[in-house]
PDB file of N, CA and C in Angstrom:
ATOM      1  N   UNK A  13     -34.743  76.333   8.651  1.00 92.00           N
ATOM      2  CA  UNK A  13     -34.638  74.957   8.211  1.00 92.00           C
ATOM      3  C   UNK A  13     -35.121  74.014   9.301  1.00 92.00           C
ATOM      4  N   UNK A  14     -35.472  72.372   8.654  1.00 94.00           N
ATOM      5  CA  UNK A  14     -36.460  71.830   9.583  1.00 94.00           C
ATOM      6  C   UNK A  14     -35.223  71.766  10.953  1.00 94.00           C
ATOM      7  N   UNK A  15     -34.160  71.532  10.576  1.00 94.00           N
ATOM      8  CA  UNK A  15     -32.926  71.069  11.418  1.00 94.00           C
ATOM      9  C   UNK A  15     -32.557  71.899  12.450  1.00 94.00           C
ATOM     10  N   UNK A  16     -32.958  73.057  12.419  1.00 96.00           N
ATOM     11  CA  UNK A  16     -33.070  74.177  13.032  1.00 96.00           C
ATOM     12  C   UNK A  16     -33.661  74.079  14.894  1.00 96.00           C
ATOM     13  N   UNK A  17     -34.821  73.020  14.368  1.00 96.00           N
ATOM     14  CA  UNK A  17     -36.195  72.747  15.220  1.00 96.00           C
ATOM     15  C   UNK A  17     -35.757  72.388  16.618  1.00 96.00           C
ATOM     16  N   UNK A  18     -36.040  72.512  17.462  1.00 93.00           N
ATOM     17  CA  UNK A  18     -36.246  71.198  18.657  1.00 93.00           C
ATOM     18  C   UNK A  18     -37.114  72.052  19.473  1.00 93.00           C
ATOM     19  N   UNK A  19     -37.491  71.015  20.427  1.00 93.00           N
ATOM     20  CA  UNK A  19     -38.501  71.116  21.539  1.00 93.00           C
ATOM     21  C   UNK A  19     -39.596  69.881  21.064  1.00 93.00           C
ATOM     22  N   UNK A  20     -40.558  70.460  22.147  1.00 93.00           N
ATOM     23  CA  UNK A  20     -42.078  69.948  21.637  1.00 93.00           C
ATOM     24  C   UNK A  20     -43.269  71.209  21.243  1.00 93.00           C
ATOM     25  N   UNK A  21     -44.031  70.760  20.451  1.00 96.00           N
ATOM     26  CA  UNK A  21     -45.087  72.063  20.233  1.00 96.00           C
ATOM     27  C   UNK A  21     -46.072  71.584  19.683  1.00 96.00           C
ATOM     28  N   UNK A  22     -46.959  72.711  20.589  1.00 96.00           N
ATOM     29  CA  UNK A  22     -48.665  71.967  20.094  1.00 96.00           C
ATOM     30  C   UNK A  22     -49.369  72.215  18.992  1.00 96.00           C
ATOM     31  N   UNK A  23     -49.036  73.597  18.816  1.00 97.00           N
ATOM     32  CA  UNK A  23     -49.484  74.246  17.700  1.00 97.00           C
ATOM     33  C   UNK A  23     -48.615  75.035  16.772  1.00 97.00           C
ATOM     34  N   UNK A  24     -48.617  74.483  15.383  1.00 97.00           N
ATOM     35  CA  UNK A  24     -47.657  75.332  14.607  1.00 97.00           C
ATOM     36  C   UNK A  24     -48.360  75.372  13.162  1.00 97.00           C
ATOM     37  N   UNK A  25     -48.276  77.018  12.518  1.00 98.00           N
ATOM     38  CA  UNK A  25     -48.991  77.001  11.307  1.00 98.00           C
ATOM     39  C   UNK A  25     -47.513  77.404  10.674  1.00 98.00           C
ATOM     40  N   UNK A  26     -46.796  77.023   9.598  1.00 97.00           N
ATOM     41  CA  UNK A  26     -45.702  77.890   8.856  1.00 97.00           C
ATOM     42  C   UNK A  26     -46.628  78.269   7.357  1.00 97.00           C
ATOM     43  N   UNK A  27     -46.878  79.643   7.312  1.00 97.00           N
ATOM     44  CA  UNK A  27     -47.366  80.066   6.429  1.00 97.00           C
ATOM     45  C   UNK A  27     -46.598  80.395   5.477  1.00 97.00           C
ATOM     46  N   UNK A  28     -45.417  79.726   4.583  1.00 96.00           N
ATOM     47  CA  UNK A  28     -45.000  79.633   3.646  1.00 96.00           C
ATOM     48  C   UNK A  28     -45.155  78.470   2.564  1.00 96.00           C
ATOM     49  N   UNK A  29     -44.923  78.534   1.038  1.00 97.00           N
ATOM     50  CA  UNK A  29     -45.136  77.805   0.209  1.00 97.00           C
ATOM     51  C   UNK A  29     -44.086  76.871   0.691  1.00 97.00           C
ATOM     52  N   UNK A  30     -44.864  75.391   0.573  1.00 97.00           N
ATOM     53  CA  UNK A  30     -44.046  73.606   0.302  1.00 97.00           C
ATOM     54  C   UNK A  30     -43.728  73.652   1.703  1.00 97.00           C
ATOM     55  N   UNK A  31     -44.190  74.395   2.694  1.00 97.00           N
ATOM     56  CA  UNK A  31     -43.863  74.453   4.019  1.00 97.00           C
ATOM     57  C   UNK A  31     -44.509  72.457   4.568  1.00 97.00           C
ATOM     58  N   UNK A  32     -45.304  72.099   3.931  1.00 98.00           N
ATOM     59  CA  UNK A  32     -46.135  71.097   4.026  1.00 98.00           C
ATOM     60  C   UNK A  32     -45.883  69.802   3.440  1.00 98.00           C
ATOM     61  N   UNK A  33     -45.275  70.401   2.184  1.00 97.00           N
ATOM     62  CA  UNK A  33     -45.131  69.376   0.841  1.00 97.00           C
ATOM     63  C   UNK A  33     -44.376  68.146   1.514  1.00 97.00           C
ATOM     64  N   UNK A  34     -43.541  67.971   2.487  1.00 97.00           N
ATOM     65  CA  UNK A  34     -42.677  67.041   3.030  1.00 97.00           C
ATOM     66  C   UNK A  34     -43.468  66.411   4.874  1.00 97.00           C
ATOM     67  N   UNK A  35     -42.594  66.054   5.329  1.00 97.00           N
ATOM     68  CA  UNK A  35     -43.328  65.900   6.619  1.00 97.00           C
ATOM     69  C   UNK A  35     -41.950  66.551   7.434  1.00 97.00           C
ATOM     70  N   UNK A  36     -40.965  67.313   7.049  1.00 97.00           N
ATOM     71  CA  UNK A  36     -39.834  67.828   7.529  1.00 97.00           C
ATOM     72  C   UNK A  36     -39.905  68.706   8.674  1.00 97.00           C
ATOM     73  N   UNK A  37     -40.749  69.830   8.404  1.00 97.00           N
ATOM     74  CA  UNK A  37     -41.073  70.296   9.409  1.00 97.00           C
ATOM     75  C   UNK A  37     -42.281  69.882  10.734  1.00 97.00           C
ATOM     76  N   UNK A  38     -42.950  69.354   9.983  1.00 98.00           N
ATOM     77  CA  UNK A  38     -43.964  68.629  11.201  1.00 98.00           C
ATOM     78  C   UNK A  38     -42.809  67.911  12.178  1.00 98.00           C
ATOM     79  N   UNK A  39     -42.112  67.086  11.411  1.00 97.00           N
ATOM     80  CA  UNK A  39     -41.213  66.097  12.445  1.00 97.00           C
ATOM     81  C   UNK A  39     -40.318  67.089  13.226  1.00 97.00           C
ATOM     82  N   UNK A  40     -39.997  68.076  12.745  1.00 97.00           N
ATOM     83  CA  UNK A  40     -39.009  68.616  13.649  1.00 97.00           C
ATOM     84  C   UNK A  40     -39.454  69.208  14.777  1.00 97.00           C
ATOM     85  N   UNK A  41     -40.758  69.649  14.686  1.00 97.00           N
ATOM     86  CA  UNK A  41     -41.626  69.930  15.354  1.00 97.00           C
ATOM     87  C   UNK A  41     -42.542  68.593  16.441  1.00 97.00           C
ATOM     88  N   UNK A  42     -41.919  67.462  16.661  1.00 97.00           N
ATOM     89  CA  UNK A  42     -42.586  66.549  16.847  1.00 97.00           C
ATOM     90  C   UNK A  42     -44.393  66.612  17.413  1.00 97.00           C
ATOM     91  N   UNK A  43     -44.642  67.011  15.740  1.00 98.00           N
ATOM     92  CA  UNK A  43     -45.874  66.860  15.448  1.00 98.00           C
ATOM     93  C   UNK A  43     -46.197  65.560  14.355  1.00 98.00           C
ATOM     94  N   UNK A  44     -47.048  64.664  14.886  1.00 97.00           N
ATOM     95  CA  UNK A  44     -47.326  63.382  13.895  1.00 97.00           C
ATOM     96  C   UNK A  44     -48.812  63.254  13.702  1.00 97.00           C
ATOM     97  N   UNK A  45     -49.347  62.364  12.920  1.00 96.00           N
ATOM     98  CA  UNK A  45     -50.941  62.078  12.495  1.00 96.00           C
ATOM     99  C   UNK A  45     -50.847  61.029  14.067  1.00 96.00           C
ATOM    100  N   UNK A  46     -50.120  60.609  14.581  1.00 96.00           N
ATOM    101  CA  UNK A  46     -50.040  60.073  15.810  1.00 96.00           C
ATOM    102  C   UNK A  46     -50.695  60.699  17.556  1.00 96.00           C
ATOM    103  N   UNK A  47     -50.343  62.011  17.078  1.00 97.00           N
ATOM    104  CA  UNK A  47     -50.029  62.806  18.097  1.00 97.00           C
ATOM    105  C   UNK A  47     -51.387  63.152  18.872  1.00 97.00           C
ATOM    106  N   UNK A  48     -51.391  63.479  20.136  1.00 96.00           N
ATOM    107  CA  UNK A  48     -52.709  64.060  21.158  1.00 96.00           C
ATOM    108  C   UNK A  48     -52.179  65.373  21.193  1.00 96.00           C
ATOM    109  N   UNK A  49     -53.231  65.952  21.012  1.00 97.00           N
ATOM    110  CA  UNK A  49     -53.027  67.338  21.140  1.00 97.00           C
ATOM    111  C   UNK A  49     -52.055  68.270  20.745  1.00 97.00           C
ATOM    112  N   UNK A  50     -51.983  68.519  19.294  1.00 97.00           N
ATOM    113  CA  UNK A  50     -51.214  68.839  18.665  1.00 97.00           C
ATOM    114  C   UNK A  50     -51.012  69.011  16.850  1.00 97.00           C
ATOM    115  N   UNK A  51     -51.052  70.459  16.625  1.00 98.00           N
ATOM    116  CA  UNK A  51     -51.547  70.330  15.568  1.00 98.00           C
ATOM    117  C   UNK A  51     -50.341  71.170  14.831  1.00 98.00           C
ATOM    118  N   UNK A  52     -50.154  70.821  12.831  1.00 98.00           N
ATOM    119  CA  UNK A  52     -49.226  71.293  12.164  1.00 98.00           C
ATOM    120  C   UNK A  52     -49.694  71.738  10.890  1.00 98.00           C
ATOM    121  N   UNK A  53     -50.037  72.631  10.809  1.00 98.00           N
ATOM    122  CA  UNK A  53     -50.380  73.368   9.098  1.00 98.00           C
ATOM    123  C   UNK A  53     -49.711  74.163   8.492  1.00 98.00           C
ATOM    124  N   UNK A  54     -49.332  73.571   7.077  1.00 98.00           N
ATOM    125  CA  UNK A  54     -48.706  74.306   6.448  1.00 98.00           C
ATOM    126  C   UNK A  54     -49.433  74.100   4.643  1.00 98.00           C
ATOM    127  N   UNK A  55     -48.105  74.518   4.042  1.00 98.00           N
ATOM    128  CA  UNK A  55     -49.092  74.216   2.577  1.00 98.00           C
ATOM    129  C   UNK A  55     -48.005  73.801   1.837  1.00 98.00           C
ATOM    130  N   UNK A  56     -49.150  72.382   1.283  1.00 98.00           N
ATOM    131  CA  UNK A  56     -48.400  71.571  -0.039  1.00 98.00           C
ATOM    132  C   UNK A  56     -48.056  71.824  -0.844  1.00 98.00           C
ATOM    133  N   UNK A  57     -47.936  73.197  -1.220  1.00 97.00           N
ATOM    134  CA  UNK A  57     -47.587  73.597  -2.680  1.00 97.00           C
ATOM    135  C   UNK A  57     -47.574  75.106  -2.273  1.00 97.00           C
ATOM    136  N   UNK A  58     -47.477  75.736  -3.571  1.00 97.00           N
ATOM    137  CA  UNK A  58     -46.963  77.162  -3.319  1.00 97.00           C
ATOM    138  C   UNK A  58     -48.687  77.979  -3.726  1.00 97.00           C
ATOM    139  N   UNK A  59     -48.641  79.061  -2.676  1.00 97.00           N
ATOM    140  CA  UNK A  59     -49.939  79.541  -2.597  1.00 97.00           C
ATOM    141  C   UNK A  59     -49.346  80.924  -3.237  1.00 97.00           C
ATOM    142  N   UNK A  60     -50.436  81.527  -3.081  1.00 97.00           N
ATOM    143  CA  UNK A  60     -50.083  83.045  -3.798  1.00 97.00           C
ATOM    144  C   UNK A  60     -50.760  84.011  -2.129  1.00 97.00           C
ATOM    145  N   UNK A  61     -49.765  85.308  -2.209  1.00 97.00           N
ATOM    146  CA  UNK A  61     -49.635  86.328  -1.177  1.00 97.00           C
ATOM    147  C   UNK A  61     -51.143  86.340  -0.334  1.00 97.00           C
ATOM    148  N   UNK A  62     -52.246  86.886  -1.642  1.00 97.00           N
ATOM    149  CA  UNK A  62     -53.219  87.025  -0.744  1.00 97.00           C
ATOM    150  C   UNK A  62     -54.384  86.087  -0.846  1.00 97.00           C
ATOM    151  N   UNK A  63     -53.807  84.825  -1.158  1.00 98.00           N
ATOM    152  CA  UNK A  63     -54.868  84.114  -0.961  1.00 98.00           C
ATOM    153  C   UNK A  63     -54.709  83.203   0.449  1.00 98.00           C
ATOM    154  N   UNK A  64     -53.443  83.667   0.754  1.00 97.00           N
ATOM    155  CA  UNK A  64     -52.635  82.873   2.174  1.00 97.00           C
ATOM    156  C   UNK A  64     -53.502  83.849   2.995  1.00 97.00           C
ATOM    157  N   UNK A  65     -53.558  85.305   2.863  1.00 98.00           N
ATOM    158  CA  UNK A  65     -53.932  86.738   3.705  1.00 98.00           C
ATOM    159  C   UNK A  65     -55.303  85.955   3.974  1.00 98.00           C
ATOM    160  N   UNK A  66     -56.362  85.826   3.068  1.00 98.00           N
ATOM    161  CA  UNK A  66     -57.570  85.202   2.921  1.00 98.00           C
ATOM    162  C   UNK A  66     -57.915  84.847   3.871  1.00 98.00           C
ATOM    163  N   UNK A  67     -56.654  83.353   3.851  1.00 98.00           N
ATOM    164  CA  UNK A  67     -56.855  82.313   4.765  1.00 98.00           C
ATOM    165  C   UNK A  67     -56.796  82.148   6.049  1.00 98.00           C
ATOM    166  N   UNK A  68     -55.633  82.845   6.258  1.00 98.00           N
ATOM    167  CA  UNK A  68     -55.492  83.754   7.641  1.00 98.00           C
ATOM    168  C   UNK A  68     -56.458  84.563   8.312  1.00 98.00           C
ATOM    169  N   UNK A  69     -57.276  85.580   7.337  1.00 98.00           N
ATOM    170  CA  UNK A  69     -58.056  85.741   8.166  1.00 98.00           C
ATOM    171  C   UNK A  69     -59.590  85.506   8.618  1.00 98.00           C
ATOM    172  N   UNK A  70     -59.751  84.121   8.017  1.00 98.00           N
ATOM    173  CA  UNK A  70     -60.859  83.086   8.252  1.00 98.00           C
ATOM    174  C   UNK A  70     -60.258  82.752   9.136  1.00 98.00           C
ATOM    175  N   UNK A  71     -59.101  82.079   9.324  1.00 98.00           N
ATOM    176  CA  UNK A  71     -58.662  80.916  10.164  1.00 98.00           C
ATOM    177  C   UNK A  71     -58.733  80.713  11.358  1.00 98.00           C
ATOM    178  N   UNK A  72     -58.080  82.225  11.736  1.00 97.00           N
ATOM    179  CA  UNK A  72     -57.683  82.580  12.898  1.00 97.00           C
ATOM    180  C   UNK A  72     -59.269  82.851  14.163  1.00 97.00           C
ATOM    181  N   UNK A  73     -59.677  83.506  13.487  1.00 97.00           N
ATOM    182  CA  UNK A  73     -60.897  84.018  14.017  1.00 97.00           C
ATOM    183  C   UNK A  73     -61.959  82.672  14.450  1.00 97.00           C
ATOM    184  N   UNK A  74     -61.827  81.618  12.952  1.00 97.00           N
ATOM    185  CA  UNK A  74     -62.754  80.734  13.334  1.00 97.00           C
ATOM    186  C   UNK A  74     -61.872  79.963  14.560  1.00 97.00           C
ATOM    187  N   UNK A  75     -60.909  79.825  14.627  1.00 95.00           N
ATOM    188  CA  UNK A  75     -60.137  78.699  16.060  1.00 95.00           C
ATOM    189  C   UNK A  75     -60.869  79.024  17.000  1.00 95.00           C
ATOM    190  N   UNK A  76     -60.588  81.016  17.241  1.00 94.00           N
ATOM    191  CA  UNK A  76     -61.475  81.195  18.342  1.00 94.00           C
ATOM    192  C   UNK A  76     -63.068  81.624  18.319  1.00 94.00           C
ATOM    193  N   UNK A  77     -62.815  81.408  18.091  1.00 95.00           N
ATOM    194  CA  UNK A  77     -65.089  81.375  18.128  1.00 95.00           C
ATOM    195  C   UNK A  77     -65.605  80.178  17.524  1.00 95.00           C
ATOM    196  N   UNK A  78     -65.172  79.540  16.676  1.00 94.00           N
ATOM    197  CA  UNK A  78     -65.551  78.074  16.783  1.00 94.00           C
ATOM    198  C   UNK A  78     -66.891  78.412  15.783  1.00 94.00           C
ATOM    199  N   UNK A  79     -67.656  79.113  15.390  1.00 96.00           N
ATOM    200  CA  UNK A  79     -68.867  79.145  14.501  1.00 96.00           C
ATOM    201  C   UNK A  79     -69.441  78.386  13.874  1.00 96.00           C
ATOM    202  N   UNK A  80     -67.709  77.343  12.692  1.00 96.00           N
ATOM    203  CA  UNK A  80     -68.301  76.504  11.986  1.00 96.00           C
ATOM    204  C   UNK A  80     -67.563  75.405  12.057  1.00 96.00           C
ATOM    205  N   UNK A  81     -66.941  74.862  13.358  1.00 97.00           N
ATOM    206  CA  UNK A  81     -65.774  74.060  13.398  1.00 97.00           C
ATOM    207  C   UNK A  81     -65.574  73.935  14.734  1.00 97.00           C
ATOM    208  N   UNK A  82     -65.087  72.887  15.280  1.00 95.00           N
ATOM    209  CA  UNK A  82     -65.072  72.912  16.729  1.00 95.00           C
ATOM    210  C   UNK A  82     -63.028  72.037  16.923  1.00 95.00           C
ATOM    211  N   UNK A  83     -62.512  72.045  15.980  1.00 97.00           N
ATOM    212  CA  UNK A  83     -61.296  71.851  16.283  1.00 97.00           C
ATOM    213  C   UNK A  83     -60.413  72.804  15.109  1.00 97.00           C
ATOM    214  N   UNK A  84     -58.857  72.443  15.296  1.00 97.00           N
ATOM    215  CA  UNK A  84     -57.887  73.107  14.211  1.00 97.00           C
ATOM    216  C   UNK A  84     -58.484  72.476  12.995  1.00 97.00           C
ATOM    217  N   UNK A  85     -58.314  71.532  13.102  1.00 97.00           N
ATOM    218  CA  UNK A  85     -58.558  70.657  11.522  1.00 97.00           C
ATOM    219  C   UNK A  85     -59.671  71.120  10.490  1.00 97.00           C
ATOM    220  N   UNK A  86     -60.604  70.991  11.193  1.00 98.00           N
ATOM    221  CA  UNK A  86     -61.956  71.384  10.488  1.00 98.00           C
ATOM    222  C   UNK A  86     -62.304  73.009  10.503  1.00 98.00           C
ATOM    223  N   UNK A  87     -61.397  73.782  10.973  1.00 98.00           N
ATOM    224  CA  UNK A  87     -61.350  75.292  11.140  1.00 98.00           C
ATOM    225  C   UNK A  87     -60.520  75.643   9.979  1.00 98.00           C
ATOM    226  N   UNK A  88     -59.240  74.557   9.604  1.00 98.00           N
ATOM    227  CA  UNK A  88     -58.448  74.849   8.328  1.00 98.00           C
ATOM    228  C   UNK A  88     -59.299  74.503   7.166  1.00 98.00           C
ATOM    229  N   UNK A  89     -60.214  73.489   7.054  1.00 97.00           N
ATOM    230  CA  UNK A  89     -60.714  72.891   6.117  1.00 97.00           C
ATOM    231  C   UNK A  89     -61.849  74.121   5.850  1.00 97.00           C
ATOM    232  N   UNK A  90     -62.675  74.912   6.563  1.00 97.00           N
ATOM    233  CA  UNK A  90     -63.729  75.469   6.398  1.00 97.00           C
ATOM    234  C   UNK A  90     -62.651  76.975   5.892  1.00 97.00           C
ATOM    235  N   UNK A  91     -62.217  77.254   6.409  1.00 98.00           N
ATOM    236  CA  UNK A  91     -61.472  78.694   5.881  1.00 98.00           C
ATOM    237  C   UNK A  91     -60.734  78.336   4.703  1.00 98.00           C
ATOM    238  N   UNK A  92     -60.174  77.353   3.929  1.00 97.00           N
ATOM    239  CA  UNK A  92     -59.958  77.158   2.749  1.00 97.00           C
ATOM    240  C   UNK A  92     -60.913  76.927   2.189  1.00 97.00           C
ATOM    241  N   UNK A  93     -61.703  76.532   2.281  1.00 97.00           N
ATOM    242  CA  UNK A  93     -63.269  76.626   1.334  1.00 97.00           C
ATOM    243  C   UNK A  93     -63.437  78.048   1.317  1.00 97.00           C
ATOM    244  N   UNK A  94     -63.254  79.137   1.499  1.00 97.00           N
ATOM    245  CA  UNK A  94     -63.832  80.425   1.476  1.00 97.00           C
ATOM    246  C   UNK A  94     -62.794  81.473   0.828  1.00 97.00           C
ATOM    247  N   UNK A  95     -61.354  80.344   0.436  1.00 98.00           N
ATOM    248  CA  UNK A  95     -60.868  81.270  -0.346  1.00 98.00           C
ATOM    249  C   UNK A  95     -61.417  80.881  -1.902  1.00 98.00           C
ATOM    250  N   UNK A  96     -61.860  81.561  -2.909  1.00 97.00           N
ATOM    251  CA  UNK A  96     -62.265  81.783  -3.990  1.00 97.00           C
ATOM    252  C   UNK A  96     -60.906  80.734  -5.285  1.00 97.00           C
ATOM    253  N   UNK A  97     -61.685  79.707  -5.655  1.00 95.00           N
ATOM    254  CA  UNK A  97     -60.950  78.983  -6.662  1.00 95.00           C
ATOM    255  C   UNK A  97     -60.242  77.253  -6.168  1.00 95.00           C
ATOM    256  N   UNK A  98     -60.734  76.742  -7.123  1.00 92.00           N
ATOM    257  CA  UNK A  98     -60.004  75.580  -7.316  1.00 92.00           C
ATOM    258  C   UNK A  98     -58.302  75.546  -6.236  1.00 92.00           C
ATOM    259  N   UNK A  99     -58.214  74.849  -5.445  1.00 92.00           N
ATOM    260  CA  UNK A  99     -56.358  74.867  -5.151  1.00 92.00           C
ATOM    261  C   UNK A  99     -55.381  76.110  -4.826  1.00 92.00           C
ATOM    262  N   UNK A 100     -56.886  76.792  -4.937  1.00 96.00           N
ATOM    263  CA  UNK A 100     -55.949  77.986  -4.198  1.00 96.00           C
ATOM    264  C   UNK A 100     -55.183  78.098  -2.828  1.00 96.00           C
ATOM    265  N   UNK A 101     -55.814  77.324  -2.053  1.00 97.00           N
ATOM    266  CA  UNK A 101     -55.219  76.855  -0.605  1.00 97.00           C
ATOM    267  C   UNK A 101     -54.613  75.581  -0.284  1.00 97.00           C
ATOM    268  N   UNK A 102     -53.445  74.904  -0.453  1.00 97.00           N
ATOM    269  CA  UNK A 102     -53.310  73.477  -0.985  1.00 97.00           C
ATOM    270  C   UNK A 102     -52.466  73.573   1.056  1.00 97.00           C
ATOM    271  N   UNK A 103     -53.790  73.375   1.907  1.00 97.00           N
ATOM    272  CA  UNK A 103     -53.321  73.426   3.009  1.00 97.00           C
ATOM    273  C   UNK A 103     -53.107  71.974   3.278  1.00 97.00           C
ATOM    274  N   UNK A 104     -52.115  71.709   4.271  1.00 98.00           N
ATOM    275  CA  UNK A 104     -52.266  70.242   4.973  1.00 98.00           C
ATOM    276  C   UNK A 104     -51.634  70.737   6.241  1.00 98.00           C
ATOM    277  N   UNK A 105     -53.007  69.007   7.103  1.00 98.00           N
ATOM    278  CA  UNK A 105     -52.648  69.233   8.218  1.00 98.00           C
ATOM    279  C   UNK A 105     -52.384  67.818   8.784  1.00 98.00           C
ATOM    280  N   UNK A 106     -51.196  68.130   9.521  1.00 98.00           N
ATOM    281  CA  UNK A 106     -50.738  67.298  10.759  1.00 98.00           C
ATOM    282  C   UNK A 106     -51.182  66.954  12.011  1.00 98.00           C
ATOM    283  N   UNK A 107     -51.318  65.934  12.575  1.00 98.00           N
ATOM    284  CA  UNK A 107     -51.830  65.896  13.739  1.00 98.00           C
ATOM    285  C   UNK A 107     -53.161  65.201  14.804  1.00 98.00           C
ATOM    286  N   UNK A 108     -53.238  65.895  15.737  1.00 98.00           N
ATOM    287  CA  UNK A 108     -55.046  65.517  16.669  1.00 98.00           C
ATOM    288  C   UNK A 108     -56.180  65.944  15.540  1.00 98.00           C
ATOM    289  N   UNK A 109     -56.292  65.206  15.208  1.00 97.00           N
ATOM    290  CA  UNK A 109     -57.609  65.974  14.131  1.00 97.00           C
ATOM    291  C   UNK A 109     -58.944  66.462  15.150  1.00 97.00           C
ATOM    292  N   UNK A 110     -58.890  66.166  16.130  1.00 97.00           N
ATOM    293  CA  UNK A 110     -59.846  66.449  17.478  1.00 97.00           C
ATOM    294  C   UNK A 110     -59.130  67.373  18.235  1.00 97.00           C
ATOM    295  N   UNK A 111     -58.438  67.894  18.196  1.00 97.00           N
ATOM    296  CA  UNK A 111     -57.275  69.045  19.102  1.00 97.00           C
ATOM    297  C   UNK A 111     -57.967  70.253  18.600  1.00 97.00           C
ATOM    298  N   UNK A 112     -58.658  70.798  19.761  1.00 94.00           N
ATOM    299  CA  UNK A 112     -59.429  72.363  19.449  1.00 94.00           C
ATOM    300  C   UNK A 112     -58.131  73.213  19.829  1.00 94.00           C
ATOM    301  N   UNK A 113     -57.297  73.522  20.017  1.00 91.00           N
ATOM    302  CA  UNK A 113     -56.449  74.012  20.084  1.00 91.00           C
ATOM    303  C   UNK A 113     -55.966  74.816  21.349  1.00 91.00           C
ATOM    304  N   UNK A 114     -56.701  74.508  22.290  1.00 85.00           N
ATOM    305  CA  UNK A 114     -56.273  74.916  23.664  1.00 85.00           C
ATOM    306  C   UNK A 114     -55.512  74.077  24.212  1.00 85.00           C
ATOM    307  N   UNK A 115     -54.532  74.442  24.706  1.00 72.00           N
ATOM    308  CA  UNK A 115     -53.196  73.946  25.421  1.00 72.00           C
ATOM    309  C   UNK A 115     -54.007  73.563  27.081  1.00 72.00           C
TER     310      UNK A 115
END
Protein backbone atom coordinates (compact mmCIF):
# COMPACT_ATOMS: atom_id res chain seq x y z
CA UNK A 1 0.00 0.00 0.00
CA UNK A 2 0.95 3.61 -1.03
CA UNK A 3 1.16 4.27 2.96
CA UNK A 4 3.55 1.72 3.28
CA UNK A 5 6.16 4.11 1.26
CA UNK A 6 8.81 6.46 2.56
CA UNK A 7 12.13 7.60 1.53
CA UNK A 8 13.10 9.28 -1.69
CA UNK A 9 13.49 7.36 -5.11
CA UNK A 10 14.56 7.95 -8.47
CA UNK A 11 13.36 5.29 -10.23
CA UNK A 12 10.28 3.20 -9.73
CA UNK A 13 8.27 0.97 -12.27
CA UNK A 14 5.21 -0.99 -10.17
CA UNK A 15 4.24 -3.43 -12.71
CA UNK A 16 0.81 -4.07 -11.53
CA UNK A 17 -2.74 -3.16 -12.84
CA UNK A 18 -4.24 0.71 -11.59
CA UNK A 19 -0.74 0.81 -10.09
CA UNK A 20 -0.92 4.36 -12.03
CA UNK A 21 -4.61 5.05 -12.20
CA UNK A 22 -4.17 7.47 -9.00
CA UNK A 23 -1.07 9.56 -8.22
CA UNK A 24 -0.89 7.42 -4.73
CA UNK A 25 1.93 5.72 -5.30
CA UNK A 26 4.04 8.20 -7.24
CA UNK A 27 3.48 10.52 -4.11
CA UNK A 28 4.53 8.08 -1.74
CA UNK A 29 7.33 7.65 -3.60
CA UNK A 30 8.01 11.40 -3.77
CA UNK A 31 7.98 11.24 -7.36
CA UNK A 32 6.08 14.40 -9.11
CA UNK A 33 5.69 15.83 -12.92
CA UNK A 34 7.76 18.45 -10.76
CA UNK A 35 10.60 16.41 -10.04
CA UNK A 36 14.61 16.38 -11.45
CA UNK A 37 15.65 13.29 -11.91
CA UNK A 38 13.25 10.96 -11.22
CA UNK A 39 11.03 8.81 -12.74
CA UNK A 40 7.47 6.68 -11.90
CA UNK A 41 5.72 4.10 -14.20
CA UNK A 42 3.05 2.28 -13.67
CA UNK A 43 -0.31 1.45 -15.46
CA UNK A 44 -3.65 3.22 -15.66
CA UNK A 45 -5.70 0.50 -15.98
CA UNK A 46 -5.46 -3.16 -15.81
CA UNK A 47 -3.11 -4.81 -18.42
CA UNK A 48 -3.12 -8.44 -19.16
CA UNK A 49 0.02 -10.99 -17.93
CA UNK A 50 1.83 -11.01 -21.13
CA UNK A 51 1.36 -8.04 -22.60
CA UNK A 52 3.04 -6.39 -19.31
CA UNK A 53 5.97 -9.51 -20.13
CA UNK A 54 6.07 -7.70 -23.72
CA UNK A 55 6.64 -4.58 -22.24
CA UNK A 56 9.16 -5.43 -19.98
CA UNK A 57 11.08 -6.82 -22.26
CA UNK A 58 11.35 -3.84 -24.70
CA UNK A 59 11.68 -1.61 -21.85
CA UNK A 60 14.27 -2.66 -20.01
CA UNK A 61 16.79 -3.27 -22.64
CA UNK A 62 15.86 -0.03 -24.46
CA UNK A 63 16.82 2.21 -20.93
CA UNK A 64 20.04 0.60 -21.44
CA UNK A 65 21.14 0.92 -24.89
CA UNK A 66 19.14 3.80 -25.65
CA UNK A 67 18.54 2.70 -29.63
CA UNK A 68 15.33 4.51 -29.91
CA UNK A 69 15.03 6.82 -26.92
CA UNK A 70 17.43 8.65 -24.98
CA UNK A 71 15.44 8.99 -21.59
CA UNK A 72 12.78 6.76 -19.26
CA UNK A 73 9.90 8.52 -20.76
CA UNK A 74 10.35 8.08 -24.33
CA UNK A 75 11.85 4.41 -23.71
CA UNK A 76 8.22 3.70 -22.04
CA UNK A 77 6.45 5.35 -24.87
CA UNK A 78 8.47 3.41 -27.68
CA UNK A 79 8.17 -0.14 -25.94
CA UNK A 80 4.41 0.31 -25.62
CA UNK A 81 4.12 0.96 -29.19
CA UNK A 82 5.54 -2.55 -29.84
CA UNK A 83 3.14 -4.26 -27.80
CA UNK A 84 0.51 -5.46 -30.47
CA UNK A 85 -3.14 -3.65 -30.11
CA UNK A 86 -5.03 -0.71 -29.31
CA UNK A 87 -4.55 -0.02 -25.09
CA UNK A 88 -2.93 -2.83 -24.51
CA UNK A 89 -0.30 -0.95 -22.45
CA UNK A 90 -2.27 1.90 -20.66
CA UNK A 91 1.30 2.95 -19.19
CA UNK A 92 1.77 6.33 -17.33
CA UNK A 93 4.51 8.17 -16.43
CA UNK A 94 5.57 10.37 -13.63
CA UNK A 95 8.21 12.63 -13.47
CA UNK A 96 11.82 14.21 -15.35
CA UNK A 97 10.56 13.52 -18.69
CA UNK A 98 14.45 14.24 -19.55
CA UNK A 99 15.77 11.78 -16.69
CA UNK A 100 17.78 9.02 -18.72
CA UNK A 101 17.80 7.15 -15.79
CA UNK A 102 21.21 7.16 -14.35
CA UNK A 103 21.44 8.07 -10.80
Amino acid sequence: RANEISGNWKFVFLDACNSARMTHFSDAFNIYNTSTDRAFLGWSDTVLGTDSNLFTSKFFPEVINGVHSNNIRDAAVWAAAQVPGSGTTPIRFVGDRTYDGIL
